[in-house]
Amino acid sequence: MNRLQRGMGATLLTFATAALISATALADPSSENLVSKKQSASNSNAAKQLSSWPAGPRLAGHEMIAKYGQPQEVTDHRMIWHDAGSFKRILLTREELPHHFPIVHMDYLEHTISYNVPHDKADELLAFDGAISIYRVGGELSARCDLESNNVLTLNLAHDIIEGKKNVEQARKEFGEAVMARTAAENPELTAALQFKRQAPEIAADTDSVTIPGAPQPADAKGKATDPDAETLALLIAADMDEVHAAMIASDKKIDEPILAFARMLHEAHGKHLKATAEVGMSNNITPIVTKKVSALQDKHADALAKIVPLDNDAFGPAYLEFMVKAHSDAQNMIDKRLAMTKNEEIKKHLTETRETITKHLQEAKSLQGEATRVTAL
């Protein structure tokens, strides 16, 4: 932190400290303005964490608390404010990263807004400021520095670049000029507040596009598929992906060799079947669709798998087999229902062959269960 920043920070620290004292008074049960125990704990936790942080992040933390109230998330290493003022999120980190534009300083304070950055503008934004972050899927644009006003300035100039009002060199030059103007008490608008209309999160988000041939596509706005076969194919692919995921986790565990070999077999078999299902869809010009039913299946498997992942190696093996028995039994029932729904002969053939394979996997899982029970009994 240079001499200029220290002078500016002194005034802010005085303001932030006064605000913190006021917050502490509010948290006092004897005060006329009582607050909940939860809020009091949050106040105490944030203040406690900040007391051990480096001076720069500590100052920024008190500034944010004074302006936006207590952070919703507090850990040893970071604090987060959600929906604070004009921002989708404010992140403060204990870690300081050196940054030399436009002067030598440390980065630890990040402001995020909902913003759909055009693909062809990303390189320009990164060339303008290396502390900019773009998350297209979430529709987010973030700026990181040591002062909120600097982040506001960064976001405003980034918007100007996107709109074609400034190029990279012009934006970098104006950034430095605005910082100097602020120190001369001119208070440029570009540092005071966002100068453009905020985008709604659902508009800013960019889900990108599917690139794997035959892979499922998203459903319509109602979460449905117009063709039942499109949902059928997506259900098969979802089941395969879940089995592959479970097998990958099992392979990282130190489990009995027969169970480990079973997991590896399932990994290979379901990986091949996933590809075969995609090819069936392409050959019939049917695109698999991720409907609400498909998402529900994925959530069901994720929930079941999450329960056994924490188990130690000895306990994981039997739990994995139990999961496989249930998953393959459910897959049989699902296939029987989908067989009754489809009129496509190639999909019927694929479902029938799939059921035969699933039955073999189920029988092997039950056999391994029986063997494990016999060994335990001995």
Coordinates of C-alpha atoms in Angstrom, one line a residue:
M1 CA 0.0 0.0 0.0
N2 CA 1.5 3.3 -1.0
R3 CA 1.5 6.6 0.9
L4 CA -1.4 8.0 -1.1
Q5 CA -3.6 5.0 -0.3
R6 CA -2.7 5.1 3.4
G7 CA -3.8 8.7 3.6
M8 CA -7.1 7.9 1.9
G9 CA -7.5 4.8 4.1
A10 CA -7.1 6.7 7.3
T11 CA -10.4 8.6 6.8
L12 CA -12.2 5.5 5.8
L13 CA -10.9 3.6 8.8
T14 CA -12.2 6.3 11.1
F15 CA -15.6 6.0 9.5
A16 CA -15.6 2.2 9.5
T17 CA -14.5 2.0 13.1
A18 CA -17.3 4.3 14.2
A19 CA -19.8 2.1 12.3
L20 CA -18.4 -1.0 13.9
I21 CA -18.8 0.5 17.4
S22 CA -22.4 1.3 16.5
A23 CA -22.9 -2.3 15.3
T24 CA -21.5 -3.6 18.6
A25 CA -23.8 -1.4 20.6
L26 CA -26.8 -2.8 18.7
A27 CA -25.6 -6.3 19.5
D28 CA -25.6 -5.5 23.2
P29 CA -28.7 -7.3 24.8
S30 CA -29.0 -4.4 27.3
S31 CA -29.4 -1.9 24.4
E32 CA -32.8 -0.5 23.6
N33 CA -32.3 -1.8 20.0
L34 CA -32.1 -5.5 20.6
V35 CA -31.0 -7.8 17.8
S36 CA -31.3 -11.6 17.5
K37 CA -28.8 -13.9 19.0
K38 CA -27.9 -15.1 15.5
Q39 CA -27.1 -11.6 14.3
S40 CA -25.0 -10.9 17.4
A41 CA -23.1 -14.1 16.8
S42 CA -22.5 -13.1 13.1
N43 CA -21.3 -9.6 14.2
S44 CA -18.9 -11.2 16.7
N45 CA -17.6 -13.8 14.3
A46 CA -16.9 -11.2 11.5
A47 CA -15.2 -8.8 13.9
K48 CA -13.2 -11.7 15.5
Q49 CA -11.9 -12.9 12.1
L50 CA -11.0 -9.4 10.9
S51 CA -9.0 -8.7 14.1
S52 CA -6.3 -11.2 12.9
W53 CA -6.3 -10.3 9.2
P54 CA -3.7 -8.1 7.5
A55 CA -4.3 -4.3 7.7
G56 CA -5.6 -3.9 4.1
P57 CA -8.3 -6.6 4.1
R58 CA -9.2 -5.7 7.7
L59 CA -9.8 -2.1 6.7
A60 CA -11.8 -3.2 3.7
G61 CA -13.9 -5.5 5.9
H62 CA -14.9 -2.7 8.2
E63 CA -15.7 -0.5 5.3
M64 CA -18.0 -3.1 3.8
I65 CA -19.7 -3.8 7.2
A66 CA -20.3 -0.1 7.7
K67 CA -21.9 0.2 4.3
Y68 CA -23.7 -3.1 3.8
G69 CA -24.0 -4.7 7.2
Q70 CA -22.7 -8.0 8.3
P71 CA -21.5 -10.5 5.7
Q72 CA -23.7 -13.6 5.1
E73 CA -20.6 -15.9 5.0
V74 CA -17.6 -15.7 7.3
T75 CA -14.6 -18.1 7.3
D76 CA -11.0 -17.8 8.4
H77 CA -10.0 -16.8 4.9
R78 CA -13.0 -14.9 3.3
M79 CA -16.2 -13.0 3.8
I80 CA -19.1 -12.7 1.4
W81 CA -22.0 -10.2 1.1
H82 CA -24.8 -11.3 -1.2
D83 CA -27.1 -8.8 -3.0
A84 CA -25.3 -5.9 -1.5
G85 CA -26.2 -2.6 -3.0
S86 CA -25.8 -2.7 -6.8
F87 CA -23.7 -5.9 -6.6
K88 CA -24.7 -9.5 -6.9
R89 CA -21.8 -10.4 -4.5
I90 CA -18.9 -8.9 -2.7
L91 CA -16.0 -11.1 -1.7
L92 CA -13.3 -10.1 0.7
T93 CA -10.3 -12.4 1.1
R94 CA -7.6 -12.5 3.8
E95 CA -5.1 -13.3 1.1
E96 CA -3.5 -10.3 -0.6
L97 CA -2.3 -10.6 -4.2
P98 CA 0.1 -8.0 -5.6
H99 CA -1.2 -5.9 -8.5
H100 CA 0.7 -3.1 -10.3
F101 CA -2.0 -1.4 -12.4
P102 CA -2.4 1.6 -12.3
I103 CA -0.1 1.7 -9.2
V104 CA 1.4 -0.9 -6.9
H105 CA -1.2 -2.2 -4.5
M106 CA -2.7 -5.4 -3.2
D107 CA -5.9 -7.1 -4.4
Y108 CA -8.3 -8.6 -1.9
L109 CA -11.7 -7.0 -2.5
E110 CA -13.9 -8.3 -5.3
H111 CA -17.3 -6.9 -6.6
T112 CA -19.4 -9.1 -8.9
I113 CA -22.4 -8.0 -11.1
S114 CA -24.7 -9.9 -13.4
Y115 CA -23.4 -9.2 -16.9
N116 CA -23.4 -11.2 -20.1
V117 CA -19.9 -10.5 -21.6
P118 CA -19.9 -11.1 -25.4
H119 CA -17.5 -13.8 -26.4
D120 CA -15.6 -11.5 -28.7
K121 CA -15.0 -8.9 -25.9
A122 CA -13.4 -11.2 -23.3
D123 CA -9.8 -10.8 -24.6
E124 CA -10.1 -7.0 -24.5
L125 CA -11.4 -7.0 -21.0
L126 CA -8.6 -9.2 -19.7
A127 CA -6.1 -7.0 -21.6
F128 CA -7.6 -3.9 -19.9
D129 CA -7.2 -5.3 -16.3
G130 CA -5.8 -8.6 -15.2
A131 CA -7.9 -8.5 -12.1
I132 CA -11.2 -8.9 -14.1
S133 CA -12.9 -12.3 -13.9
I134 CA -15.6 -13.5 -16.4
Y135 CA -17.9 -16.4 -15.6
R136 CA -20.1 -16.8 -18.7
V137 CA -22.2 -19.7 -17.4
G138 CA -23.2 -17.7 -14.3
G139 CA -23.5 -14.5 -16.2
E140 CA -21.0 -12.8 -14.0
L141 CA -18.4 -10.0 -14.4
S142 CA -16.1 -9.4 -11.4
A143 CA -13.4 -6.8 -10.6
R144 CA -10.9 -7.2 -7.8
C145 CA -8.8 -4.4 -6.2
D146 CA -8.3 -2.9 -2.7
L147 CA -11.1 -0.3 -2.9
E148 CA -14.8 -0.5 -3.9
S149 CA -14.4 2.7 -5.9
N150 CA -11.7 1.1 -8.0
N151 CA -13.8 -1.9 -8.7
V152 CA -16.7 0.3 -9.7
L153 CA -14.4 2.2 -12.0
T154 CA -13.2 -1.1 -13.5
L155 CA -16.7 -2.3 -14.2
N156 CA -17.7 1.0 -15.8
L157 CA -14.7 1.1 -18.1
A158 CA -15.3 -2.6 -18.9
H159 CA -18.8 -1.7 -20.0
D160 CA -17.5 1.1 -22.2
I161 CA -15.1 -1.4 -23.9
I162 CA -17.9 -3.8 -24.5
E163 CA -20.1 -1.0 -25.9
G164 CA -17.2 0.1 -28.2
K165 CA -16.9 3.5 -26.5
K166 CA -13.3 2.9 -25.6
N167 CA -10.5 0.7 -26.6
V168 CA -8.1 -1.0 -24.1
E169 CA -5.5 1.7 -24.2
Q170 CA -8.0 4.4 -23.7
A171 CA -9.6 2.6 -20.8
R172 CA -6.3 2.0 -19.0
K173 CA -5.4 5.6 -19.4
E174 CA -8.7 6.8 -18.1
F175 CA -8.5 4.4 -15.1
G176 CA -5.3 6.1 -14.0
E177 CA -6.7 9.6 -14.6
A178 CA -9.8 8.8 -12.6
V179 CA -7.8 7.5 -9.6
M180 CA -5.7 10.7 -9.6
A181 CA -8.8 12.8 -9.9
R182 CA -10.4 11.1 -6.9
T183 CA -7.4 11.9 -4.8
A184 CA -7.9 15.5 -5.7
A185 CA -11.4 15.4 -4.3
E186 CA -13.0 15.6 -7.8
N187 CA -15.0 12.3 -7.2
P188 CA -15.4 11.2 -10.8
E189 CA -18.8 9.6 -11.6
L190 CA -17.1 6.5 -12.9
T191 CA -15.7 5.8 -9.4
A192 CA -18.9 6.7 -7.5
A193 CA -21.5 4.3 -8.9
L194 CA -22.2 2.0 -11.9
Q195 CA -23.1 4.1 -14.9
F196 CA -25.2 1.5 -16.7
K197 CA -28.3 -0.5 -16.1
R198 CA -27.9 -3.7 -14.2
Q199 CA -28.8 -7.0 -16.0
A200 CA -31.1 -9.6 -14.5
P201 CA -29.2 -12.8 -13.5
E202 CA -31.4 -15.0 -15.8
I203 CA -30.6 -12.7 -18.7
A204 CA -26.9 -12.4 -18.0
A205 CA -26.4 -16.2 -17.7
D206 CA -24.9 -18.0 -20.7
T207 CA -25.4 -21.8 -20.5
D208 CA -23.0 -22.4 -23.4
S209 CA -23.8 -25.2 -25.8
V210 CA -23.6 -29.0 -26.0
T211 CA -20.7 -30.2 -28.2
I212 CA -20.7 -34.0 -27.7
P213 CA -22.5 -35.7 -30.5
G214 CA -25.7 -37.4 -29.3
A215 CA -25.5 -35.9 -25.8
P216 CA -28.7 -34.7 -24.1
Q217 CA -30.0 -31.2 -24.7
P218 CA -32.0 -29.0 -22.2
A219 CA -35.8 -29.3 -22.1
D220 CA -38.2 -26.5 -22.9
A221 CA -39.2 -23.9 -20.4
K222 CA -41.6 -26.3 -18.8
G223 CA -39.0 -29.0 -18.4
K224 CA -40.7 -31.3 -20.8
A225 CA -39.8 -33.2 -24.0
T226 CA -42.3 -33.3 -26.9
D227 CA -41.1 -36.8 -27.9
P228 CA -41.2 -39.5 -25.1
D229 CA -38.3 -41.3 -26.8
A230 CA -36.1 -38.2 -26.3
E231 CA -36.7 -38.5 -22.6
T232 CA -36.1 -42.3 -22.7
L233 CA -32.7 -41.8 -24.2
A234 CA -31.8 -39.1 -21.8
L235 CA -32.8 -41.4 -18.8
L236 CA -30.6 -44.1 -20.1
I237 CA -27.6 -41.7 -20.5
A238 CA -28.2 -40.3 -17.0
A239 CA -28.3 -43.7 -15.5
D240 CA -25.0 -44.6 -17.3
M241 CA -23.3 -41.4 -16.2
D242 CA -24.4 -42.1 -12.6
E243 CA -23.0 -45.6 -12.7
V244 CA -19.7 -44.3 -14.2
H245 CA -19.4 -41.7 -11.4
A246 CA -20.1 -44.3 -8.7
A247 CA -17.5 -46.6 -10.2
M248 CA -14.9 -43.8 -10.3
I249 CA -15.4 -43.2 -6.6
A250 CA -15.2 -46.9 -5.8
S251 CA -11.9 -47.1 -7.7
D252 CA -10.4 -44.5 -5.4
K253 CA -11.3 -46.5 -2.3
K254 CA -9.2 -49.4 -0.9
I255 CA -11.9 -52.0 -1.1
D256 CA -11.9 -55.8 -1.6
E257 CA -10.5 -56.8 -5.0
P258 CA -13.7 -58.6 -6.2
I259 CA -15.8 -55.4 -5.5
L260 CA -13.1 -53.2 -7.1
A261 CA -13.0 -55.4 -10.2
F262 CA -16.8 -55.2 -10.4
A263 CA -16.7 -51.4 -10.2
R264 CA -14.1 -51.3 -13.0
M265 CA -16.3 -53.6 -15.1
L266 CA -19.3 -51.3 -14.6
H267 CA -17.3 -48.3 -15.5
E268 CA -16.3 -49.7 -18.8
A269 CA -19.7 -51.3 -19.6
H270 CA -21.7 -48.2 -18.8
G271 CA -19.3 -46.0 -20.6
K272 CA -19.7 -48.0 -23.8
H273 CA -23.5 -48.2 -23.3
L274 CA -23.7 -44.4 -22.9
K275 CA -22.0 -44.0 -26.3
A276 CA -24.3 -46.7 -27.9
T277 CA -27.4 -44.9 -26.6
A278 CA -26.2 -41.6 -28.1
E279 CA -25.6 -43.4 -31.4
V280 CA -29.1 -44.8 -31.4
G281 CA -30.5 -41.3 -30.9
M282 CA -28.4 -39.9 -33.8
S283 CA -29.3 -42.8 -36.2
N284 CA -33.0 -42.1 -35.5
N285 CA -32.7 -38.3 -35.5
I286 CA -33.9 -38.1 -31.9
T287 CA -32.1 -35.7 -29.6
P288 CA -32.1 -36.8 -25.9
I289 CA -33.8 -34.2 -23.7
V290 CA -33.0 -33.5 -20.0
T291 CA -36.5 -33.3 -18.6
K292 CA -37.6 -32.9 -15.0
K293 CA -37.8 -36.6 -14.7
V294 CA -34.2 -37.0 -15.9
S295 CA -33.1 -34.4 -13.5
A296 CA -35.0 -36.2 -10.7
L297 CA -33.1 -39.4 -11.5
Q298 CA -29.8 -37.6 -11.4
D299 CA -30.6 -36.0 -8.0
K300 CA -31.8 -39.4 -6.7
H301 CA -28.5 -41.1 -7.5
A302 CA -26.4 -38.1 -6.3
D303 CA -28.3 -38.2 -3.0
A304 CA -27.7 -41.9 -2.6
L305 CA -24.1 -41.7 -3.5
A306 CA -23.4 -38.8 -1.2
K307 CA -24.5 -41.0 1.7
I308 CA -21.8 -43.6 1.1
V309 CA -18.9 -41.5 -0.1
P310 CA -17.9 -40.5 3.4
L311 CA -17.7 -44.2 4.5
D312 CA -14.2 -45.7 5.2
N313 CA -12.9 -48.4 2.9
D314 CA -14.2 -51.3 4.9
A315 CA -17.7 -49.9 5.1
F316 CA -17.8 -48.5 1.6
G317 CA -17.6 -51.8 -0.3
P318 CA -20.8 -53.3 1.1
A319 CA -22.6 -49.9 0.8
Y320 CA -21.5 -49.6 -2.8
L321 CA -22.9 -53.1 -3.6
E322 CA -26.2 -52.2 -1.9
F323 CA -26.3 -49.0 -4.0
M324 CA -25.7 -51.0 -7.2
V325 CA -28.4 -53.5 -6.4
K326 CA -30.9 -50.7 -5.8
A327 CA -29.8 -48.7 -8.9
H328 CA -29.9 -51.7 -11.2
S329 CA -33.3 -52.8 -9.9
D330 CA -34.7 -49.3 -10.5
A331 CA -33.1 -49.3 -13.9
Q332 CA -35.0 -52.6 -14.8
N333 CA -38.3 -51.0 -13.7
M334 CA -37.6 -47.8 -15.6
I335 CA -36.7 -49.8 -18.8
D336 CA -39.9 -51.8 -18.5
K337 CA -42.0 -48.6 -18.4
R338 CA -40.2 -47.0 -21.3
L339 CA -40.5 -50.2 -23.4
A340 CA -44.3 -49.9 -23.1
M341 CA -44.1 -46.3 -24.3
T342 CA -42.0 -46.4 -27.4
K343 CA -43.1 -47.4 -30.9
N344 CA -39.6 -47.1 -32.4
E345 CA -38.3 -50.5 -33.2
E346 CA -34.6 -49.6 -32.9
I347 CA -35.1 -48.0 -29.5
K348 CA -37.2 -51.1 -28.4
K349 CA -34.3 -53.3 -29.4
H350 CA -31.8 -51.1 -27.6
L351 CA -33.9 -51.1 -24.4
T352 CA -34.3 -54.9 -24.5
E353 CA -30.6 -55.4 -24.8
T354 CA -30.0 -52.9 -22.1
R355 CA -32.3 -54.7 -19.8
E356 CA -30.5 -58.0 -20.3
T357 CA -27.1 -56.3 -19.5
I358 CA -28.6 -54.6 -16.4
T359 CA -30.0 -57.9 -15.2
K360 CA -26.5 -59.5 -15.5
H361 CA -25.0 -56.6 -13.5
L362 CA -27.7 -56.9 -10.9
Q363 CA -27.1 -60.7 -10.5
E364 CA -23.4 -60.1 -10.1
A365 CA -23.9 -57.4 -7.5
K366 CA -26.2 -59.7 -5.5
S367 CA -23.7 -62.5 -5.8
L368 CA -20.9 -60.3 -4.4
Q369 CA -23.2 -59.3 -1.6
G370 CA -23.8 -62.9 -0.7
E371 CA -20.1 -63.7 -0.8
A372 CA -19.3 -60.7 1.4
T373 CA -22.0 -61.8 3.9
R374 CA -20.6 -65.4 3.9
V375 CA -17.0 -64.1 4.6
T376 CA -18.2 -61.9 7.4
A377 CA -20.0 -64.7 9.0
L378 CA -16.9 -66.8 9.1

